[in-house]
Amino acid sequence: MKTQTAVKSAVLVGFMAIGLAMPAQTPTSLKHAYQGCFLVGAALNASQFTGATPRNFALITTQFNSISPENVLKWEVVHPKPETYDFSLADKYVEFGQTNHMFVIGHNLVWHAQTPKWVFEDEKGNPLSREALLKRMRDHIHTVVGRYKGRINGWDVVNEALNEDGTLRQSPWMKIIGDDYIEKAFEYAHEADPKAELYYNDYSLENEAKRKGALDLVKKLKAKGVPINGVGLQDHVHMDWPTADQIDNTISEFGKLGMNVMITELDIDVLPQATPSQTADVSLNIAADPKLNPYPNGLPESVQQQLANRYADLFAAYAKHCGLVTRVTLWGVTDADSWKNDWPVKGRTNYPLLFDRGAQPKPAFKAVIQAAPRKTS
Ligand code: G3I
């Protein structure tokens, strides 16, 4: 199995003329700019890795050395019915990553969302017993992780188990199994592929209460000898949250516990906030309102520049921890693909990523490249 370090050193240096005026020595790919610091990844949807001419193929392979599956490895897709597994899309995703020598992420194994209702019920529709749900979880993890043993390099084993106040979310997993469902998930994943990296992944971990909850959780898991390698900070962020200090402290605190830290789902929301807190709770659905969608025909230059500055600041904050931060993954490739166009308000025009709707690099792309640590030779 490739480790993140091995992948870093094996990465082919990719240069691409993409229409930005940069000095001759400046790398023009994200993965090259941050080589030796961290991997740079993107979440892909099925249209990007299936078919004879995958959408934005050259852009993806030139810019990124890691991929995450936006949806195709979630329970509802790979295991829609008790006796039915469907790996048709997941197989293509993994093949795409392997063919292009990328560090392939599995997302995710145990989550409260995009998990069918039947998972938690018996054939009569009654809640499953603890033992039956543990068996179902183990079977699922062994089947999915086992299928991609040695090919998926790291797994988001448990996703979003915490509430904003740092307590454990009362998900069906928690209610039926109890709080040890988390350690069991990691144990099963480790049994299925002992060499895969295993992560806890969540949003808003920069906020103090939730961060404390996650730190306590990791401490507890480590004390019990649970095989956990890293923590994923999703980083669905805003222009003014989190601060560089919050990011810095969060990365350092998890580092002190011996965790690798990954930024797993980065995007920056430039639209007016429709919710009071910094959540990424997928169940939110807020009514459309033109005031919440101010840039339907394009982003004003001034905001474009603010976005570029914000991206540069974030990457500088991550790069301060080169090596401890092992990967930064953007949640999508172009603005057209982003879930942020439909959440938490459907049908908005958002601009959260580094490539525009025509797959052209935005000023933020250049800013990220320029924020990379300079190599001394
Ligand atoms: O599966 C149906 C499909 O059958 C139907 O044809 C299609 C038409 O609308 O909808 C499909 O479901 C959509 C699904 O994505 C697959 O495309 C859902 O409506 C849509 O809500 C779902 O959104 C995904 C969301 O997770 C749901 O939980 C986003 O694409 C995905 O980016 C997002 O990713 C999550 C991470 O996994 C965890 N962290 C937060 C992050 C952002 O919410």
Short mmCIF file of C-alpha atoms and ligand atoms in Angstrom, two decimals:
data_model
loop_
_atom_site.label_atom_id
_atom_site.label_comp_id
_atom_site.label_asym_id
_atom_site.label_seq_id
_atom_site.Cartn_x
_atom_site.Cartn_y
_atom_site.Cartn_z
CA MET A 1 0.00 0.00 0.00
CA LYS A 2 1.16 3.50 -0.74
CA THR A 3 1.66 5.75 2.25
CA GLN A 4 1.01 9.45 1.81
CA THR A 5 4.77 10.05 1.97
CA ALA A 6 5.47 7.49 -0.73
CA VAL A 7 2.84 9.02 -2.94
CA LYS A 8 4.28 12.48 -2.38
CA SER A 9 7.71 11.43 -3.58
CA ALA A 10 6.30 9.41 -6.47
CA VAL A 11 4.17 12.24 -7.72
CA LEU A 12 4.95 13.20 -11.28
CA VAL A 13 5.68 16.86 -11.61
CA GLY A 14 2.90 18.19 -13.75
CA PHE A 15 3.11 21.50 -15.49
CA MET A 16 0.29 22.83 -17.55
CA ALA A 17 -0.17 26.06 -19.43
CA ILE A 18 -3.54 27.21 -18.19
CA GLY A 19 -3.49 30.80 -19.20
CA LEU A 20 -2.15 32.43 -16.06
CA ALA A 21 0.83 34.74 -16.30
CA MET A 22 3.35 33.38 -13.83
CA PRO A 23 7.11 33.54 -13.61
CA ALA A 24 8.82 30.69 -15.47
CA GLN A 25 9.91 28.96 -12.24
CA THR A 26 6.51 29.08 -10.56
CA PRO A 27 4.80 25.69 -10.53
CA THR A 28 1.49 25.71 -12.31
CA SER A 29 -0.07 22.74 -10.60
CA LEU A 30 -1.39 22.55 -7.07
CA LYS A 31 0.15 19.14 -6.46
CA HIS A 32 3.57 20.34 -7.55
CA ALA A 33 3.39 23.59 -5.63
CA TYR A 34 2.78 21.69 -2.37
CA GLN A 35 4.97 18.68 -3.13
CA GLY A 36 6.89 17.70 0.00
CA CYS A 37 4.33 19.52 2.17
CA PHE A 38 0.99 17.78 1.65
CA LEU A 39 -1.05 16.06 -1.03
CA VAL A 40 -3.67 18.16 -2.80
CA GLY A 41 -6.89 16.33 -3.58
CA ALA A 42 -10.34 16.82 -5.02
CA ALA A 43 -13.68 15.14 -4.44
CA LEU A 44 -15.02 13.68 -7.66
CA ASN A 45 -18.55 12.90 -8.74
CA ALA A 46 -19.37 10.01 -11.06
CA SER A 47 -19.39 12.09 -14.27
CA GLN A 48 -15.75 12.93 -13.68
CA PHE A 49 -14.37 9.41 -13.59
CA THR A 50 -16.71 7.33 -15.74
CA GLY A 51 -16.99 6.96 -19.50
CA ALA A 52 -14.50 7.32 -22.31
CA THR A 53 -13.99 11.04 -21.86
CA PRO A 54 -14.30 11.88 -18.19
CA ARG A 55 -15.24 15.50 -17.62
CA ASN A 56 -12.27 17.74 -16.81
CA PHE A 57 -9.95 14.73 -16.98
CA ALA A 58 -6.79 16.73 -17.80
CA LEU A 59 -7.52 19.31 -15.15
CA ILE A 60 -7.99 16.65 -12.47
CA THR A 61 -4.95 14.58 -13.34
CA THR A 62 -2.68 17.59 -13.75
CA GLN A 63 -3.69 19.41 -10.59
CA PHE A 64 -4.40 16.73 -8.00
CA ASN A 65 -2.59 13.72 -6.54
CA SER A 66 -5.42 12.46 -4.34
CA ILE A 67 -9.13 11.89 -4.90
CA SER A 68 -12.15 11.44 -2.66
CA PRO A 69 -15.51 10.05 -3.77
CA GLU A 70 -18.18 12.73 -3.33
CA ASN A 71 -20.97 10.14 -3.08
CA VAL A 72 -20.21 6.79 -4.72
CA LEU A 73 -18.82 4.99 -1.67
CA LYS A 74 -21.57 6.04 0.71
CA TRP A 75 -23.73 3.29 2.16
CA GLU A 76 -26.89 4.16 0.18
CA VAL A 77 -24.94 3.80 -3.08
CA VAL A 78 -22.82 0.68 -2.47
CA HIS A 79 -25.24 -1.19 -0.24
CA PRO A 80 -28.77 -0.04 -1.10
CA LYS A 81 -30.58 -3.19 0.12
CA PRO A 82 -29.72 -5.79 2.75
CA GLU A 83 -28.53 -8.38 0.26
CA THR A 84 -27.47 -6.01 -2.52
CA TYR A 85 -24.09 -4.42 -3.00
CA ASP A 86 -23.51 -2.24 -6.07
CA PHE A 87 -19.86 -1.44 -6.74
CA SER A 88 -20.28 -0.37 -10.36
CA LEU A 89 -19.40 3.29 -9.73
CA ALA A 90 -17.03 2.71 -6.83
CA ASP A 91 -14.95 0.30 -8.95
CA LYS A 92 -14.55 2.98 -11.64
CA TYR A 93 -13.60 5.58 -9.03
CA VAL A 94 -10.86 3.36 -7.57
CA GLU A 95 -9.62 2.39 -11.03
CA PHE A 96 -9.41 6.09 -12.00
CA GLY A 97 -7.29 6.82 -8.94
CA GLN A 98 -4.99 3.86 -9.47
CA THR A 99 -4.51 4.51 -13.18
CA ASN A 100 -3.51 8.07 -12.41
CA HIS A 101 -1.26 7.15 -9.45
CA MET A 102 -3.33 9.03 -6.92
CA PHE A 103 -3.76 8.57 -3.18
CA VAL A 104 -7.27 7.16 -3.10
CA ILE A 105 -9.63 8.01 -0.24
CA GLY A 106 -12.69 6.02 0.84
CA HIS A 107 -15.57 8.19 2.12
CA ASN A 108 -17.23 6.96 4.26
CA LEU A 109 -18.09 3.86 6.28
CA VAL A 110 -20.26 4.89 9.24
CA TRP A 111 -22.42 8.02 9.07
CA HIS A 112 -25.96 9.01 10.04
CA ALA A 113 -26.73 10.48 6.59
CA GLN A 114 -27.00 8.73 3.20
CA THR A 115 -27.49 5.49 5.10
CA PRO A 116 -30.73 3.68 4.28
CA LYS A 117 -33.36 3.31 7.00
CA TRP A 118 -33.34 -0.49 6.70
CA VAL A 119 -29.80 -0.57 8.12
CA PHE A 120 -31.20 0.13 11.57
CA GLU A 121 -34.29 -2.07 11.36
CA ASP A 122 -35.13 -5.76 11.33
CA GLU A 123 -37.31 -7.32 8.62
CA LYS A 124 -40.45 -6.26 10.54
CA GLY A 125 -39.33 -2.63 10.72
CA ASN A 126 -38.43 -2.77 14.43
CA PRO A 127 -35.15 -1.29 15.69
CA LEU A 128 -32.28 -3.75 15.46
CA SER A 129 -30.59 -5.05 18.58
CA ARG A 130 -27.07 -3.85 19.42
CA GLU A 131 -25.58 -7.22 18.42
CA ALA A 132 -27.45 -7.34 15.09
CA LEU A 133 -26.42 -3.79 14.18
CA LEU A 134 -22.80 -4.47 15.08
CA LYS A 135 -22.89 -7.54 12.85
CA ARG A 136 -24.40 -5.50 10.02
CA MET A 137 -21.77 -2.80 10.44
CA ARG A 138 -18.98 -5.38 10.45
CA ASP A 139 -20.31 -7.16 7.36
CA HIS A 140 -20.60 -3.84 5.49
CA ILE A 141 -17.12 -2.68 6.48
CA HIS A 142 -15.50 -6.02 5.70
CA THR A 143 -17.22 -6.23 2.32
CA VAL A 144 -16.45 -2.67 1.23
CA VAL A 145 -12.97 -2.19 2.73
CA GLY A 146 -12.04 -5.78 1.87
CA ARG A 147 -12.94 -5.29 -1.80
CA TYR A 148 -10.51 -2.38 -2.10
CA LYS A 149 -7.81 -3.71 0.22
CA GLY A 150 -4.46 -2.26 -0.82
CA ARG A 151 -6.13 0.01 -3.38
CA ILE A 152 -8.01 2.52 -1.22
CA ASN A 153 -5.25 4.10 0.83
CA GLY A 154 -7.22 5.86 3.56
CA TRP A 155 -10.77 5.66 4.90
CA ASP A 156 -13.07 8.15 6.61
CA VAL A 157 -14.24 5.44 9.01
CA VAL A 158 -16.62 7.47 11.15
CA ASN A 159 -18.12 10.70 9.84
CA GLU A 160 -19.68 13.54 11.84
CA ALA A 161 -20.30 11.74 15.13
CA LEU A 162 -20.25 14.95 17.19
CA ASN A 163 -22.74 17.70 17.96
CA GLU A 164 -21.70 21.36 17.93
CA ASP A 165 -21.28 21.31 21.72
CA GLY A 166 -18.84 18.41 21.52
CA THR A 167 -21.21 15.74 22.81
CA LEU A 168 -21.86 12.60 20.78
CA ARG A 169 -24.65 12.93 18.22
CA GLN A 170 -27.69 10.79 19.00
CA SER A 171 -27.53 9.01 15.65
CA PRO A 172 -29.14 5.62 15.15
CA TRP A 173 -25.64 4.10 15.49
CA MET A 174 -25.23 5.71 18.89
CA LYS A 175 -28.76 4.99 20.09
CA ILE A 176 -28.69 1.32 19.22
CA ILE A 177 -25.06 0.34 19.80
CA GLY A 178 -23.88 2.92 22.33
CA ASP A 179 -20.79 5.13 22.18
CA ASP A 180 -18.47 2.21 21.45
CA TYR A 181 -19.87 2.05 17.91
CA ILE A 182 -16.99 4.36 16.97
CA GLU A 183 -14.22 2.10 18.20
CA LYS A 184 -15.92 -0.95 16.71
CA ALA A 185 -16.02 0.73 13.28
CA PHE A 186 -12.28 1.41 13.44
CA GLU A 187 -11.55 -2.13 14.62
CA TYR A 188 -13.56 -3.68 11.79
CA ALA A 189 -11.90 -1.43 9.19
CA HIS A 190 -8.46 -2.36 10.52
CA GLU A 191 -9.31 -6.07 10.38
CA ALA A 192 -10.42 -5.68 6.77
CA ASP A 193 -7.30 -3.79 5.62
CA PRO A 194 -4.59 -3.55 8.28
CA LYS A 195 -2.47 -1.23 6.12
CA ALA A 196 -5.13 1.36 5.26
CA GLU A 197 -5.00 4.70 7.07
CA LEU A 198 -8.11 5.23 9.20
CA TYR A 199 -9.60 8.64 9.99
CA TYR A 200 -12.27 10.38 12.04
CA ASN A 201 -13.84 13.11 9.87
CA ASP A 202 -16.02 16.06 10.95
CA TYR A 203 -16.91 19.71 10.32
CA SER A 204 -16.51 22.82 12.51
CA LEU A 205 -13.76 21.23 14.59
CA GLU A 206 -12.14 24.67 14.79
CA ASN A 207 -14.90 25.74 17.19
CA GLU A 208 -13.76 25.27 20.75
CA ALA A 209 -16.52 23.07 22.16
CA LYS A 210 -16.63 20.69 19.22
CA ARG A 211 -12.84 20.57 19.00
CA LYS A 212 -12.66 19.63 22.67
CA GLY A 213 -15.19 16.86 22.07
CA ALA A 214 -13.11 15.52 19.18
CA LEU A 215 -9.85 15.75 21.14
CA ASP A 216 -11.45 13.83 24.02
CA LEU A 217 -12.76 11.25 21.59
CA VAL A 218 -9.32 10.74 20.02
CA LYS A 219 -7.69 10.50 23.47
CA LYS A 220 -10.21 7.88 24.48
CA LEU A 221 -9.70 5.88 21.31
CA LYS A 222 -5.93 6.04 21.63
CA ALA A 223 -6.06 4.99 25.29
CA LYS A 224 -8.02 1.91 24.24
CA GLY A 225 -5.54 1.10 21.47
CA VAL A 226 -8.06 1.73 18.70
CA PRO A 227 -6.34 1.90 15.29
CA ILE A 228 -6.88 5.55 14.28
CA ASN A 229 -4.27 7.40 12.20
CA GLY A 230 -5.74 10.78 11.56
CA VAL A 231 -8.41 13.40 11.88
CA GLY A 232 -10.14 15.08 8.96
CA LEU A 233 -11.10 18.72 9.32
CA GLN A 234 -13.75 19.12 6.63
CA ASP A 235 -13.33 22.90 6.37
CA HIS A 236 -16.53 23.94 4.65
CA VAL A 237 -15.56 27.47 5.59
CA HIS A 238 -16.70 31.07 5.24
CA MET A 239 -14.85 34.25 4.37
CA ASP A 240 -14.47 35.16 8.04
CA TRP A 241 -14.56 31.80 9.81
CA PRO A 242 -12.49 30.07 11.02
CA THR A 243 -9.60 32.42 11.78
CA ALA A 244 -5.99 31.48 11.03
CA ASP A 245 -5.47 31.15 14.79
CA GLN A 246 -8.36 28.73 15.16
CA ILE A 247 -6.95 26.62 12.32
CA ASP A 248 -3.45 26.75 13.73
CA ASN A 249 -4.55 25.70 17.22
CA THR A 250 -6.78 22.94 15.92
CA ILE A 251 -4.07 21.37 13.77
CA SER A 252 -1.52 21.65 16.60
CA GLU A 253 -3.82 20.10 19.19
CA PHE A 254 -4.57 17.03 17.09
CA GLY A 255 -0.88 16.81 16.18
CA LYS A 256 0.01 16.65 19.86
CA LEU A 257 -2.12 13.52 20.12
CA GLY A 258 -0.06 11.88 17.39
CA MET A 259 -2.72 12.28 14.74
CA ASN A 260 -2.10 13.15 11.12
CA VAL A 261 -4.39 16.00 10.16
CA MET A 262 -6.11 16.28 6.82
CA ILE A 263 -8.24 19.05 5.39
CA THR A 264 -10.78 16.80 3.75
CA GLU A 265 -13.60 18.83 2.19
CA LEU A 266 -12.36 22.37 1.64
CA ASP A 267 -14.57 25.01 0.02
CA ILE A 268 -15.23 28.68 0.82
CA ASP A 269 -18.76 30.06 0.85
CA VAL A 270 -18.87 33.62 -0.55
CA LEU A 271 -22.65 34.00 -0.29
CA PRO A 272 -24.55 35.56 2.61
CA GLN A 273 -24.82 33.12 5.48
CA ALA A 274 -28.25 31.53 5.58
CA THR A 275 -27.69 29.80 8.91
CA PRO A 276 -26.65 31.24 12.24
CA SER A 277 -23.80 28.80 12.93
CA GLN A 278 -20.91 27.33 10.97
CA THR A 279 -22.59 24.02 10.31
CA ALA A 280 -22.36 21.60 7.38
CA ASP A 281 -25.41 19.67 8.56
CA VAL A 282 -26.76 18.11 5.37
CA SER A 283 -30.34 18.04 6.66
CA LEU A 284 -30.72 21.83 6.41
CA ASN A 285 -33.00 23.19 3.67
CA ILE A 286 -33.66 26.93 3.79
CA ALA A 287 -36.18 28.75 1.59
CA ALA A 288 -34.79 30.53 -1.49
CA ASP A 289 -34.54 34.33 -1.29
CA PRO A 290 -32.87 36.66 -3.87
CA LYS A 291 -31.07 38.39 -0.99
CA LEU A 292 -29.29 35.11 -0.31
CA ASN A 293 -28.21 34.78 -3.96
CA PRO A 294 -26.57 38.12 -4.83
CA TYR A 295 -24.26 37.01 -7.69
CA PRO A 296 -26.36 34.94 -10.13
CA ASN A 297 -24.47 36.35 -13.14
CA GLY A 298 -20.89 36.33 -11.95
CA LEU A 299 -18.71 37.23 -9.00
CA PRO A 300 -17.72 40.92 -8.74
CA GLU A 301 -13.99 41.50 -9.11
CA SER A 302 -13.67 42.81 -5.55
CA VAL A 303 -15.20 39.62 -4.09
CA GLN A 304 -13.11 37.49 -6.43
CA GLN A 305 -10.02 39.13 -4.95
CA GLN A 306 -11.26 38.67 -1.38
CA LEU A 307 -11.80 34.99 -2.15
CA ALA A 308 -8.26 34.73 -3.54
CA ASN A 309 -6.84 36.35 -0.39
CA ARG A 310 -8.87 34.04 1.82
CA TYR A 311 -7.67 30.96 -0.07
CA ALA A 312 -4.06 32.14 0.18
CA ASP A 313 -4.43 32.67 3.94
CA LEU A 314 -5.94 29.21 4.44
CA PHE A 315 -3.23 27.42 2.47
CA ALA A 316 -0.56 29.41 4.31
CA ALA A 317 -2.14 28.30 7.61
CA TYR A 318 -2.15 24.66 6.47
CA ALA A 319 1.39 24.86 5.07
CA LYS A 320 2.66 26.12 8.41
CA HIS A 321 2.13 22.48 9.43
CA CYS A 322 3.67 20.70 6.43
CA GLY A 323 3.96 17.01 7.20
CA LEU A 324 1.56 17.14 10.14
CA VAL A 325 -1.07 18.19 7.62
CA THR A 326 -0.71 15.37 5.12
CA ARG A 327 -3.45 16.28 2.62
CA VAL A 328 -5.69 19.17 1.61
CA THR A 329 -8.69 18.06 -0.44
CA LEU A 330 -11.11 20.44 -2.16
CA TRP A 331 -14.75 19.33 -2.13
CA GLY A 332 -15.22 19.43 -5.89
CA VAL A 333 -13.25 20.62 -8.90
CA THR A 334 -15.17 23.49 -10.49
CA ASP A 335 -17.78 25.89 -9.12
CA ALA A 336 -20.35 24.17 -11.34
CA ASP A 337 -19.93 20.87 -9.46
CA SER A 338 -20.17 22.18 -5.92
CA TRP A 339 -22.80 21.01 -3.43
CA LYS A 340 -22.70 24.63 -2.21
CA ASN A 341 -24.98 25.66 -5.10
CA ASP A 342 -27.76 23.65 -3.46
CA TRP A 343 -27.06 23.84 0.26
CA PRO A 344 -28.37 25.13 2.59
CA VAL A 345 -30.51 26.95 0.01
CA LYS A 346 -31.36 25.20 -3.26
CA GLY A 347 -30.49 26.79 -6.62
CA ARG A 348 -27.98 29.47 -5.61
CA THR A 349 -24.95 30.45 -7.68
CA ASN A 350 -21.94 29.96 -5.46
CA TYR A 351 -18.21 30.31 -6.16
CA PRO A 352 -16.48 28.13 -3.56
CA LEU A 353 -13.66 26.42 -5.49
CA LEU A 354 -10.47 27.23 -7.42
CA PHE A 355 -11.81 26.65 -10.96
CA ASP A 356 -14.75 28.51 -12.48
CA ARG A 357 -17.79 27.10 -14.27
CA GLY A 358 -15.78 26.88 -17.49
CA ALA A 359 -13.03 24.91 -15.65
CA GLN A 360 -10.68 27.90 -15.91
CA PRO A 361 -8.44 28.82 -12.96
CA LYS A 362 -9.73 31.68 -10.83
CA PRO A 363 -7.52 34.32 -9.19
CA ALA A 364 -7.78 32.12 -6.08
CA PHE A 365 -5.90 29.38 -7.92
CA LYS A 366 -2.92 31.64 -8.55
CA ALA A 367 -3.08 32.88 -4.96
CA VAL A 368 -2.91 29.31 -3.64
CA ILE A 369 0.07 28.49 -5.85
CA GLN A 370 1.84 31.62 -4.67
CA ALA A 371 1.11 30.84 -1.01
CA ALA A 372 3.08 27.56 -1.27
CA PRO A 373 6.31 27.30 0.71
CA ARG A 374 9.26 28.20 -1.50
CA LYS A 375 11.64 25.33 -2.08
CA THR A 376 15.31 26.10 -1.46
CA SER A 377 17.72 24.19 -3.65
O1 G3I B 1 -29.17 9.72 -5.22
C1 G3I B 1 -30.08 10.66 -5.77
C2 G3I B 1 -30.35 10.30 -7.16
O2 G3I B 1 -31.01 9.06 -7.20
C3 G3I B 1 -31.20 11.40 -7.79
O3 G3I B 1 -31.34 11.12 -9.14
C4 G3I B 1 -30.52 12.76 -7.63
C5 G3I B 1 -31.37 13.89 -8.19
O4 G3I B 1 -31.47 14.95 -7.29
O5 G3I B 1 -30.32 12.99 -6.27
C6 G3I B 1 -29.45 12.02 -5.75
O6 G3I B 1 -29.10 12.29 -4.43
C7 G3I B 1 -28.27 13.39 -4.19
C8 G3I B 1 -26.87 12.90 -3.78
O7 G3I B 1 -26.11 13.98 -3.36
C9 G3I B 1 -26.15 12.17 -4.90
O8 G3I B 1 -25.94 13.02 -5.97
C10 G3I B 1 -28.92 14.18 -3.07
O9 G3I B 1 -30.10 14.77 -3.53
C11 G3I B 1 -27.98 15.22 -2.56
O10 G3I B 1 -28.54 15.79 -1.37
C12 G3I B 1 -26.65 14.58 -2.22
O11 G3I B 1 -25.82 15.60 -1.71
C13 G3I B 1 -24.58 15.18 -1.20
C14 G3I B 1 -24.56 15.40 0.31
O12 G3I B 1 -23.26 15.06 0.82
C15 G3I B 1 -25.63 14.56 0.99
O13 G3I B 1 -25.34 14.18 2.24
C16 G3I B 1 -23.50 16.05 -1.84
O14 G3I B 1 -23.43 15.72 -3.24
C17 G3I B 1 -22.15 15.79 -1.18
O15 G3I B 1 -21.23 16.76 -1.63
C18 G3I B 1 -22.28 15.93 0.31
O16 G3I B 1 -21.04 15.62 0.89
C19 G3I B 1 -20.95 15.78 2.32
C20 G3I B 1 -19.90 14.80 2.81
O17 G3I B 1 -20.21 13.51 2.38
C21 G3I B 1 -19.78 14.84 4.33
N1 G3I B 1 -19.55 16.18 4.81
C22 G3I B 1 -20.47 17.20 4.33
C23 G3I B 1 -20.50 17.17 2.79
C24 G3I B 1 -21.31 18.28 2.25
O18 G3I B 1 -22.66 18.09 2.64
#
